[in-house]
Coordinates of N, CA and C and ligand atoms in Angstrom, one line a residue:
M98 N 118.9 25.1 70.5 CA 119.9 26.2 70.6 C 120.9 25.8 71.7
R99 N 122.1 26.1 71.4 CA 123.2 25.8 72.4 C 123.4 27.2 73.2
V100 N 123.4 27.1 74.5 CA 123.6 28.3 75.3 C 124.9 28.2 76.0
H101 N 125.8 29.2 75.9 CA 127.1 29.2 76.6 C 127.1 30.4 77.5
V102 N 127.2 30.2 78.8 CA 127.4 31.3 79.7 C 128.9 31.4 80.0
A103 N 129.5 32.6 79.7 CA 130.9 32.8 79.8 C 131.3 33.0 81.3
D104 N 131.5 31.9 81.9 CA 131.7 32.0 83.4 C 133.2 32.2 83.6
H105 N 133.5 33.5 83.8 CA 134.9 33.9 84.0 C 135.0 35.1 85.0
P106 N 136.0 35.1 85.9 CA 136.0 36.2 86.9 C 136.2 37.5 86.2
L107 N 137.0 37.6 85.1 CA 137.2 38.9 84.5 C 135.9 39.5 83.9
I108 N 135.1 38.5 83.4 CA 133.8 39.0 82.8 C 132.8 39.4 83.9
A109 N 132.8 38.6 85.0 CA 131.9 39.0 86.2 C 132.4 40.3 86.8
H110 N 133.7 40.6 86.8 CA 134.2 41.8 87.4 C 133.8 43.0 86.5
K111 N 133.9 42.9 85.2 CA 133.6 44.0 84.3 C 132.0 44.2 84.3
L112 N 131.3 43.1 84.4 CA 129.8 43.2 84.4 C 129.4 43.9 85.6
T113 N 130.1 43.7 86.7 CA 129.7 44.4 88.0 C 129.7 45.9 87.8
Y114 N 130.8 46.4 87.2 CA 130.9 47.9 87.0 C 129.9 48.4 86.0
L115 N 129.6 47.5 85.0 CA 128.6 47.8 84.0 C 127.3 48.0 84.6
R116 N 126.9 47.1 85.5 CA 125.6 47.1 86.2 C 125.5 48.4 87.1
D117 N 126.6 48.8 87.7 CA 126.5 49.9 88.7 C 126.0 51.1 88.1
K118 N 124.9 51.7 88.7 CA 124.3 52.9 88.1 C 125.2 54.1 88.2
R119 N 126.2 54.0 89.0 CA 127.1 55.2 89.1 C 128.1 55.2 87.9
T120 N 128.2 54.2 87.1 CA 129.2 54.1 86.0 C 128.7 55.1 84.9
D121 N 129.6 56.0 84.6 CA 129.2 57.0 83.6 C 129.3 56.4 82.1
T122 N 128.8 57.2 81.2 CA 128.6 56.7 79.8 C 130.0 56.3 79.2
P123 N 131.0 57.2 79.3 CA 132.3 56.8 78.6 C 132.8 55.4 79.2
T124 N 132.7 55.3 80.5 CA 133.2 54.0 81.2 C 132.3 52.9 80.7
F125 N 131.0 53.1 80.7 CA 130.1 52.0 80.2 C 130.5 51.5 78.8
R126 N 130.8 52.5 77.9 CA 131.1 52.1 76.6 C 132.4 51.3 76.5
R127 N 133.4 51.8 77.3 CA 134.7 51.1 77.3 C 134.5 49.7 77.9
L128 N 133.8 49.5 79.0 CA 133.6 48.2 79.6 C 132.8 47.3 78.6
T129 N 131.8 47.8 77.9 CA 131.1 47.0 76.9 C 132.1 46.5 75.9
D130 N 132.9 47.4 75.4 CA 133.9 47.0 74.4 C 134.8 45.9 74.9
E131 N 135.3 46.1 76.1 CA 136.2 45.1 76.7 C 135.5 43.7 76.9
L132 N 134.2 43.8 77.3 CA 133.5 42.6 77.6 C 133.2 41.8 76.2
V133 N 132.9 42.6 75.2 CA 132.7 41.9 73.9 C 133.9 41.2 73.4
T134 N 135.1 41.9 73.6 CA 136.3 41.2 73.2 C 136.5 39.9 73.9
L135 N 136.2 39.8 75.2 CA 136.3 38.5 75.9 C 135.2 37.6 75.4
L136 N 134.0 38.0 75.2 CA 132.9 37.1 74.8 C 133.2 36.6 73.4
A137 N 133.8 37.5 72.5 CA 134.1 37.1 71.2 C 135.0 35.8 71.1
Y138 N 135.8 35.7 72.1 CA 136.7 34.5 72.1 C 135.9 33.2 72.1
E139 N 134.8 33.2 72.9 CA 133.9 32.1 73.0 C 133.0 32.0 71.8
A140 N 132.5 33.2 71.4 CA 131.5 33.2 70.2 C 132.1 32.7 68.9
T141 N 133.4 32.9 68.8 CA 134.1 32.5 67.5 C 134.8 31.2 67.6
R142 N 134.5 30.4 68.6 CA 135.1 29.1 68.8 C 135.0 28.2 67.5
D143 N 133.8 28.3 66.9 CA 133.6 27.4 65.7 C 133.6 28.2 64.4
V144 N 134.3 29.3 64.4 CA 134.4 30.1 63.1 C 135.1 29.2 62.1
R145 N 134.6 29.3 60.8 CA 135.1 28.4 59.8 C 136.5 28.9 59.3
V146 N 137.4 28.0 59.2 CA 138.8 28.3 58.8 C 139.2 27.4 57.7
T147 N 140.2 27.9 56.9 CA 140.8 27.1 55.8 C 142.3 27.0 56.0
P148 N 142.9 25.8 55.9 CA 144.3 25.7 56.0 C 145.0 26.4 54.9
F149 N 146.2 26.9 55.1 CA 147.0 27.4 54.0 C 148.5 27.3 54.5
D150 N 149.4 27.2 53.5 CA 150.8 27.0 53.7 C 151.6 28.3 53.8
I151 N 152.5 28.3 54.8 CA 153.4 29.4 54.9 C 154.8 28.9 55.2
E152 N 155.8 29.8 55.2 CA 157.1 29.4 55.6 C 157.5 30.3 56.8
T153 N 157.9 29.7 57.9 CA 158.5 30.5 59.0 C 159.9 30.7 58.6
P154 N 160.7 31.6 59.4 CA 162.1 31.6 59.1 C 162.8 30.3 59.2
V155 N 162.2 29.3 59.9 CA 162.8 28.0 60.1 C 162.4 26.9 59.2
S156 N 161.1 26.9 58.9 CA 160.6 25.7 58.1 C 159.2 26.0 57.5
P157 N 158.8 25.3 56.5 CA 157.4 25.4 56.0 C 156.5 24.9 57.1
T158 N 155.3 25.4 57.1 CA 154.2 24.9 58.0 C 152.9 25.2 57.5
T159 N 151.9 24.7 58.1 CA 150.5 25.0 57.6 C 149.8 25.7 58.7
G160 N 149.2 26.8 58.3 CA 148.4 27.6 59.3 C 146.9 27.6 58.8
I161 N 146.2 28.6 59.3 CA 144.8 28.7 58.9 C 144.4 30.2 58.7
H162 N 143.4 30.4 57.9 CA 142.8 31.8 57.8 C 141.3 31.6 57.8
L163 N 140.6 32.7 57.9 CA 139.1 32.6 57.9 C 138.7 32.1 56.5
S164 N 137.7 31.3 56.5 CA 137.2 30.8 55.2 C 136.3 31.8 54.5
S165 N 136.1 31.6 53.2 CA 135.2 32.5 52.4 C 133.9 31.7 52.2
P166 N 132.8 32.3 52.2 CA 132.5 33.7 52.4 C 132.9 34.1 53.9
K167 N 133.3 35.3 54.0 CA 133.7 35.8 55.4 C 132.5 35.8 56.3
P168 N 132.8 35.7 57.6 CA 131.7 35.8 58.6 C 131.0 37.2 58.5
L169 N 129.8 37.2 58.8 CA 129.0 38.5 58.8 C 128.7 38.9 60.2
V170 N 129.1 40.0 60.7 CA 128.8 40.5 62.0 C 127.5 41.4 61.9
V171 N 126.5 41.2 62.7 CA 125.3 42.0 62.5 C 124.8 42.6 63.9
P172 N 125.2 43.9 64.1 CA 124.7 44.5 65.3 C 123.2 44.9 65.1
I173 N 122.4 44.6 66.2 CA 121.0 45.1 66.1 C 121.0 46.5 66.6
L174 N 120.5 47.4 65.8 CA 120.4 48.8 66.1 C 119.4 49.0 67.3
R175 N 119.6 49.9 68.2 CA 120.8 50.7 68.3 C 121.9 50.2 69.2
A176 N 121.5 49.5 70.3 CA 122.4 49.1 71.4 C 123.5 48.2 70.9
G177 N 123.2 47.4 69.9 CA 124.2 46.4 69.3 C 125.4 47.1 68.8
L178 N 125.2 48.4 68.3 CA 126.4 49.1 67.8 C 127.5 49.3 68.8
G179 N 127.1 49.3 70.1 CA 128.1 49.5 71.2 C 129.0 48.2 71.3
M180 N 128.6 47.1 70.6 CA 129.4 45.9 70.7 C 130.2 45.7 69.4
L181 N 130.0 46.5 68.4 CA 130.6 46.2 67.1 C 132.1 46.3 67.1
D182 N 132.7 47.4 67.7 CA 134.1 47.5 67.6 C 134.9 46.4 68.3
G183 N 134.3 45.9 69.5 CA 135.0 44.8 70.2 C 135.0 43.6 69.4
M184 N 133.9 43.3 68.7 CA 133.8 42.1 67.9 C 134.7 42.2 66.6
M185 N 134.8 43.4 66.0 CA 135.6 43.6 64.8 C 137.1 43.5 65.1
R186 N 137.4 43.9 66.4 CA 138.8 43.8 66.8 C 139.3 42.3 66.7
M187 N 138.4 41.4 67.0 CA 138.7 40.0 67.0 C 138.5 39.3 65.6
L188 N 137.7 39.9 64.8 CA 137.4 39.4 63.5 C 137.6 40.5 62.4
P189 N 138.8 41.0 62.3 CA 138.9 42.2 61.5 C 138.6 42.1 60.0
T190 N 138.6 40.9 59.5 CA 138.3 40.7 58.1 C 136.8 40.3 57.9
A191 N 136.0 40.3 58.9 CA 134.6 40.0 58.8 C 133.9 41.1 58.0
E192 N 132.7 40.9 57.5 CA 131.9 41.9 56.9 C 130.8 42.3 58.0
V193 N 130.2 43.5 57.8 CA 129.3 44.0 58.8 C 127.9 44.3 58.0
G194 N 126.9 43.7 58.6 CA 125.5 44.1 58.1 C 124.8 44.7 59.2
F195 N 123.7 45.5 58.9 CA 123.0 46.2 60.0 C 121.5 45.8 59.9
L196 N 120.9 45.7 61.1 CA 119.5 45.3 61.2 C 118.9 46.2 62.3
G197 N 117.9 46.9 62.0 CA 117.1 47.7 63.0 C 115.8 47.1 63.2
L198 N 115.5 46.8 64.5 CA 114.2 46.2 64.8 C 113.5 47.0 65.9
V199 N 112.2 47.1 65.8 CA 111.5 47.9 66.8 C 110.2 47.0 67.2
R200 N 109.9 47.2 68.4 CA 108.7 46.4 68.9 C 107.4 47.2 68.7
N201 N 106.4 46.6 68.1 CA 105.1 47.2 68.0 C 104.5 47.0 69.3
E202 N 104.2 48.2 70.0 CA 103.7 48.1 71.4 C 102.3 47.5 71.5
E203 N 101.5 47.4 70.4 CA 100.2 46.8 70.5 C 100.3 45.3 70.3
T204 N 101.1 44.9 69.3 CA 101.1 43.4 69.1 C 102.3 42.8 69.8
L205 N 103.2 43.6 70.3 CA 104.5 43.2 71.0 C 105.4 42.4 70.1
E206 N 105.1 42.4 68.8 CA 106.0 41.7 67.8 C 107.1 42.7 67.3
A207 N 108.3 42.1 67.0 CA 109.4 42.9 66.5 C 109.3 43.1 65.0
H208 N 109.5 44.3 64.5 CA 109.4 44.5 63.1 C 110.7 45.1 62.6
T209 N 111.2 44.8 61.4 CA 112.4 45.3 60.9 C 112.1 46.7 60.3
Y210 N 112.8 47.7 60.7 CA 112.7 49.1 60.2 C 113.9 49.5 59.4
A211 N 115.0 48.8 59.5 CA 116.2 49.2 58.7 C 117.0 47.9 58.5
H212 N 117.5 47.8 57.3 CA 118.4 46.7 57.0 C 119.4 47.0 56.0
R213 N 120.7 46.6 56.2 CA 121.7 46.8 55.2 C 122.5 45.5 55.3
L214 N 122.2 44.6 54.4 CA 122.8 43.2 54.5 C 123.0 42.8 53.0
P215 N 123.9 41.8 52.8 CA 124.0 41.2 51.5 C 122.6 40.6 51.2
D216 N 122.2 40.6 49.9 CA 120.9 40.0 49.5 C 120.9 38.5 49.8
D217 N 122.1 37.9 49.6 CA 122.1 36.4 49.8 C 123.1 36.0 50.9
L218 N 122.6 35.4 51.9 CA 123.5 35.0 53.0 C 123.9 33.5 52.9
D219 N 123.8 33.0 51.7 CA 124.0 31.5 51.5 C 125.4 31.1 52.1
K220 N 125.4 30.1 53.0 CA 126.6 29.6 53.6 C 127.3 30.6 54.5
R221 N 126.6 31.6 54.9 CA 127.3 32.6 55.8 C 127.1 32.2 57.3
Q222 N 128.2 32.3 58.0 CA 128.1 32.3 59.5 C 127.9 33.7 59.9
C223 N 126.8 33.9 60.7 CA 126.5 35.3 61.2 C 126.6 35.4 62.7
Y224 N 127.2 36.6 63.1 CA 127.4 36.9 64.5 C 126.6 38.1 64.9
V225 N 125.4 37.8 65.5 CA 124.5 38.8 65.9 C 124.8 39.4 67.2
L226 N 124.8 40.7 67.3 CA 125.2 41.4 68.6 C 124.0 42.2 69.1
D227 N 123.6 41.9 70.3 CA 122.6 42.7 71.0 C 122.9 42.6 72.5
P228 N 123.1 43.7 73.2 CA 123.5 43.5 74.6 C 122.6 42.8 75.5
M229 N 121.3 43.0 75.3 CA 120.3 42.5 76.3 C 119.3 41.5 75.7
L230 N 119.3 40.3 76.1 CA 118.3 39.3 75.7 C 117.2 39.4 76.8
A231 N 116.2 40.2 76.5 CA 115.1 40.4 77.6 C 113.9 39.5 77.3
T232 N 112.9 39.9 76.5 CA 111.8 39.1 76.2 C 112.2 38.0 75.1
G233 N 113.2 38.3 74.3 CA 113.6 37.4 73.3 C 113.0 37.7 71.9
G234 N 112.0 38.6 71.8 CA 111.3 38.8 70.6 C 112.2 39.4 69.5
T235 N 113.0 40.4 69.9 CA 113.9 41.0 68.9 C 114.9 40.0 68.3
L236 N 115.5 39.3 69.2 CA 116.6 38.4 68.8 C 116.0 37.3 67.9
A237 N 114.8 36.8 68.3 CA 114.2 35.7 67.5 C 113.9 36.2 66.1
A238 N 113.3 37.4 66.0 CA 113.0 38.0 64.7 C 114.3 38.2 63.9
A239 N 115.3 38.7 64.5 CA 116.6 38.9 63.8 C 117.2 37.6 63.2
I240 N 117.1 36.6 64.1 CA 117.7 35.3 63.6 C 116.9 34.7 62.5
H241 N 115.5 34.8 62.6 CA 114.7 34.3 61.5 C 115.0 35.1 60.2
Y242 N 115.1 36.4 60.3 CA 115.4 37.2 59.2 C 116.7 36.8 58.5
L243 N 117.7 36.5 59.2 CA 119.0 36.1 58.6 C 118.9 34.7 58.0
V244 N 118.2 33.8 58.7 CA 118.1 32.4 58.2 C 117.3 32.4 56.9
D245 N 116.2 33.3 56.9 CA 115.4 33.4 55.7 C 116.2 33.8 54.5
L246 N 117.3 34.6 54.7 CA 118.2 35.1 53.6 C 119.3 34.0 53.3
G247 N 119.3 32.9 54.0 CA 120.2 31.8 53.7 C 121.3 31.6 54.7
A248 N 121.4 32.4 55.8 CA 122.5 32.1 56.8 C 122.4 30.7 57.3
D249 N 123.5 30.0 57.4 CA 123.4 28.6 57.8 C 124.1 28.3 59.1
D250 N 124.4 29.4 59.9 CA 125.0 29.2 61.2 C 124.9 30.6 61.9
I251 N 124.3 30.6 63.1 CA 124.1 31.9 63.8 C 124.6 31.8 65.2
T252 N 125.4 32.8 65.6 CA 125.8 32.9 67.0 C 125.4 34.3 67.4
A253 N 124.6 34.3 68.5 CA 124.1 35.6 69.1 C 124.9 35.8 70.3
T254 N 125.5 37.0 70.5 CA 126.2 37.4 71.7 C 125.5 38.5 72.4
T255 N 125.3 38.2 73.7 CA 124.6 39.2 74.6 C 125.5 39.4 75.8
L256 N 125.4 40.6 76.4 CA 126.1 40.8 77.7 C 125.3 40.1 78.8
L257 N 124.0 40.3 78.8 CA 123.1 39.7 79.8 C 121.9 39.1 79.2
S258 N 121.4 38.0 79.8 CA 120.2 37.4 79.3 C 119.2 37.1 80.4
A259 N 117.9 37.2 80.1 CA 116.9 36.8 81.1 C 116.4 35.4 80.8
P260 N 116.1 34.6 81.8 CA 115.6 33.2 81.6 C 114.4 33.2 80.7
E261 N 113.5 34.2 80.8 CA 112.3 34.3 80.0 C 112.7 34.4 78.5
G262 N 113.7 35.2 78.2 CA 114.2 35.5 76.9 C 114.8 34.2 76.3
I263 N 115.5 33.5 77.1 CA 116.1 32.2 76.6 C 115.0 31.2 76.2
A264 N 114.0 31.1 77.1 CA 112.9 30.2 76.9 C 112.2 30.6 75.6
R265 N 111.9 31.9 75.4 CA 111.2 32.3 74.3 C 112.0 32.0 73.0
L266 N 113.3 32.2 73.1 CA 114.1 32.0 71.9 C 114.1 30.5 71.6
E267 N 114.2 29.6 72.6 CA 114.2 28.2 72.4 C 112.9 27.8 71.6
K268 N 111.8 28.4 72.1 CA 110.5 28.0 71.5 C 110.4 28.6 70.1
D269 N 110.7 29.9 69.9 CA 110.5 30.5 68.6 C 111.5 29.9 67.5
L270 N 112.6 29.3 68.0 CA 113.6 28.8 67.0 C 113.5 27.3 66.8
E271 N 112.4 26.7 67.4 CA 112.2 25.3 67.2 C 112.1 24.9 65.8
G272 N 112.9 24.0 65.3 CA 112.8 23.6 63.9 C 113.4 24.5 62.9
I273 N 114.1 25.5 63.3 CA 114.8 26.4 62.4 C 115.9 25.6 61.7
S274 N 116.2 26.0 60.4 CA 117.1 25.2 59.6 C 118.6 25.4 59.9
A275 N 119.0 26.4 60.7 CA 120.4 26.6 60.9 C 120.7 26.4 62.4
P276 N 121.9 25.9 62.8 CA 122.2 25.8 64.2 C 122.4 27.2 64.8
V277 N 121.9 27.4 66.0 CA 122.0 28.7 66.7 C 122.6 28.5 68.0
T278 N 123.6 29.4 68.3 CA 124.3 29.4 69.6 C 124.1 30.7 70.3
L279 N 123.9 30.7 71.6 CA 123.8 32.0 72.3 C 125.0 32.0 73.3
V280 N 125.8 33.1 73.2 CA 126.9 33.3 74.1 C 126.6 34.5 74.9
T281 N 126.6 34.4 76.2 CA 126.1 35.5 77.1 C 127.1 35.6 78.3
G282 N 127.2 36.9 78.8 CA 128.0 37.1 79.9 C 127.4 36.6 81.2
A283 N 126.1 36.6 81.3 CA 125.4 36.1 82.5 C 124.0 35.9 82.3
I284 N 123.4 35.0 83.0 CA 121.9 34.8 83.0 C 121.4 35.4 84.3
D285 N 120.6 36.5 84.2 CA 120.1 37.1 85.4 C 118.8 36.4 85.9
E286 N 118.2 37.1 87.0 CA 117.1 36.4 87.7 C 115.8 36.3 86.9
R287 N 115.4 37.5 86.3 CA 114.1 37.5 85.7 C 113.9 38.9 85.0
L288 N 112.7 39.0 84.4 CA 112.3 40.3 83.8 C 111.3 40.9 84.8
N289 N 111.3 42.3 84.9 CA 110.2 42.9 85.7 C 109.0 43.2 84.8
E290 N 108.0 43.9 85.4 CA 106.8 44.2 84.6 C 107.0 45.1 83.4
Q291 N 108.1 45.9 83.5 CA 108.4 46.8 82.3 C 109.3 46.1 81.3
G292 N 109.6 44.9 81.5 CA 110.4 44.2 80.5 C 111.9 44.4 80.7
Y293 N 112.3 45.0 81.9 CA 113.7 45.1 82.1 C 114.3 43.9 82.8
I294 N 115.5 43.6 82.5 CA 116.2 42.5 83.2 C 116.6 42.9 84.6
V295 N 116.3 42.0 85.6 CA 116.6 42.2 87.0 C 117.7 41.2 87.4
P296 N 118.8 41.6 88.1 CA 119.1 43.0 88.4 C 119.5 43.8 87.1
G297 N 120.1 43.2 86.1 CA 120.3 43.9 84.8 C 121.3 45.0 84.9
L298 N 121.1 46.0 84.0 CA 122.0 47.2 84.0 C 121.2 48.4 83.6
G299 N 119.8 48.3 83.5 CA 119.0 49.4 82.9 C 118.9 49.3 81.4
D300 N 118.7 50.4 80.8 CA 118.5 50.5 79.3 C 119.9 50.6 78.7
A301 N 120.3 49.5 78.0 CA 121.7 49.5 77.5 C 121.9 50.6 76.5
G302 N 121.0 50.8 75.6 CA 121.1 51.9 74.6 C 121.3 53.2 75.2
D303 N 120.5 53.5 76.2 CA 120.6 54.8 76.9 C 121.9 55.0 77.6
R304 N 122.4 53.9 78.3 CA 123.6 54.0 79.0 C 124.8 54.1 78.1
L305 N 124.7 53.5 76.9 CA 125.8 53.6 75.9 C 125.9 55.0 75.3
Y306 N 124.7 55.5 75.0 CA 124.7 56.7 74.2 C 124.2 58.0 74.9
G307 N 123.9 57.8 76.2 CA 123.7 58.9 77.1 C 122.3 59.6 77.0
V308 N 121.3 58.9 76.4 CA 120.0 59.4 76.3 C 119.1 58.8 77.4
I309 N 119.0 59.5 78.5 CA 118.3 58.9 79.7 C 116.9 59.6 79.8
Ligands
LIG200 N1 116.7 46.3 77.0 C1 117.6 46.9 77.8 O1 118.3 47.8 77.4 N2 117.6 46.6 79.1 C2 116.8 45.7 79.7 O2 116.9 45.4 80.9 C3 115.9 45.0 78.8 C4 115.9 45.3 77.5

């Protein structure tokens, strides 16, 4: 798995306000949206494109457009929804699939409880959105789910990641048949006993949608 930390002062600045517990829900949503727009720039660096000919007012030239099949953006419910608009602003012709995963508190394994995706993801580039890479179980399960449907290239974008989650992802994705890239705004110190990222930003879903 390739890991890219988007090391940029604008991203660090916006993440600081996102982390601050005094930031209210509307501001948190706006900052998330802005951050995803910046992260999308890195996440889509290898998006597949096809050349095509156009004419400018001055001369013919060759440009590019997104290849078919179009990329598929997959927010992980619920917190990933907060990242969808920012990503679609950068990839307006992409398609969107939805994946809901919940952790079984006894086995600690992630299970799919909702999905709305094309049946066949053959040759699809998929852009998975989940704000927090904490234990890594949810993201690993989502990536396996998409690759089992045929996706042949996966980029996961997170706002924050924990070292433990990255290590788990590396282990769980060993030998997977598609290349996987993680683009993240920052790698934090660690997970605490409750599975929260430290220093983190708290529960991303609650802060986005106001259920505390
Ligand atoms: N999910 C969150 O929303 N926050 C964390 O810190 C960890 C998982």
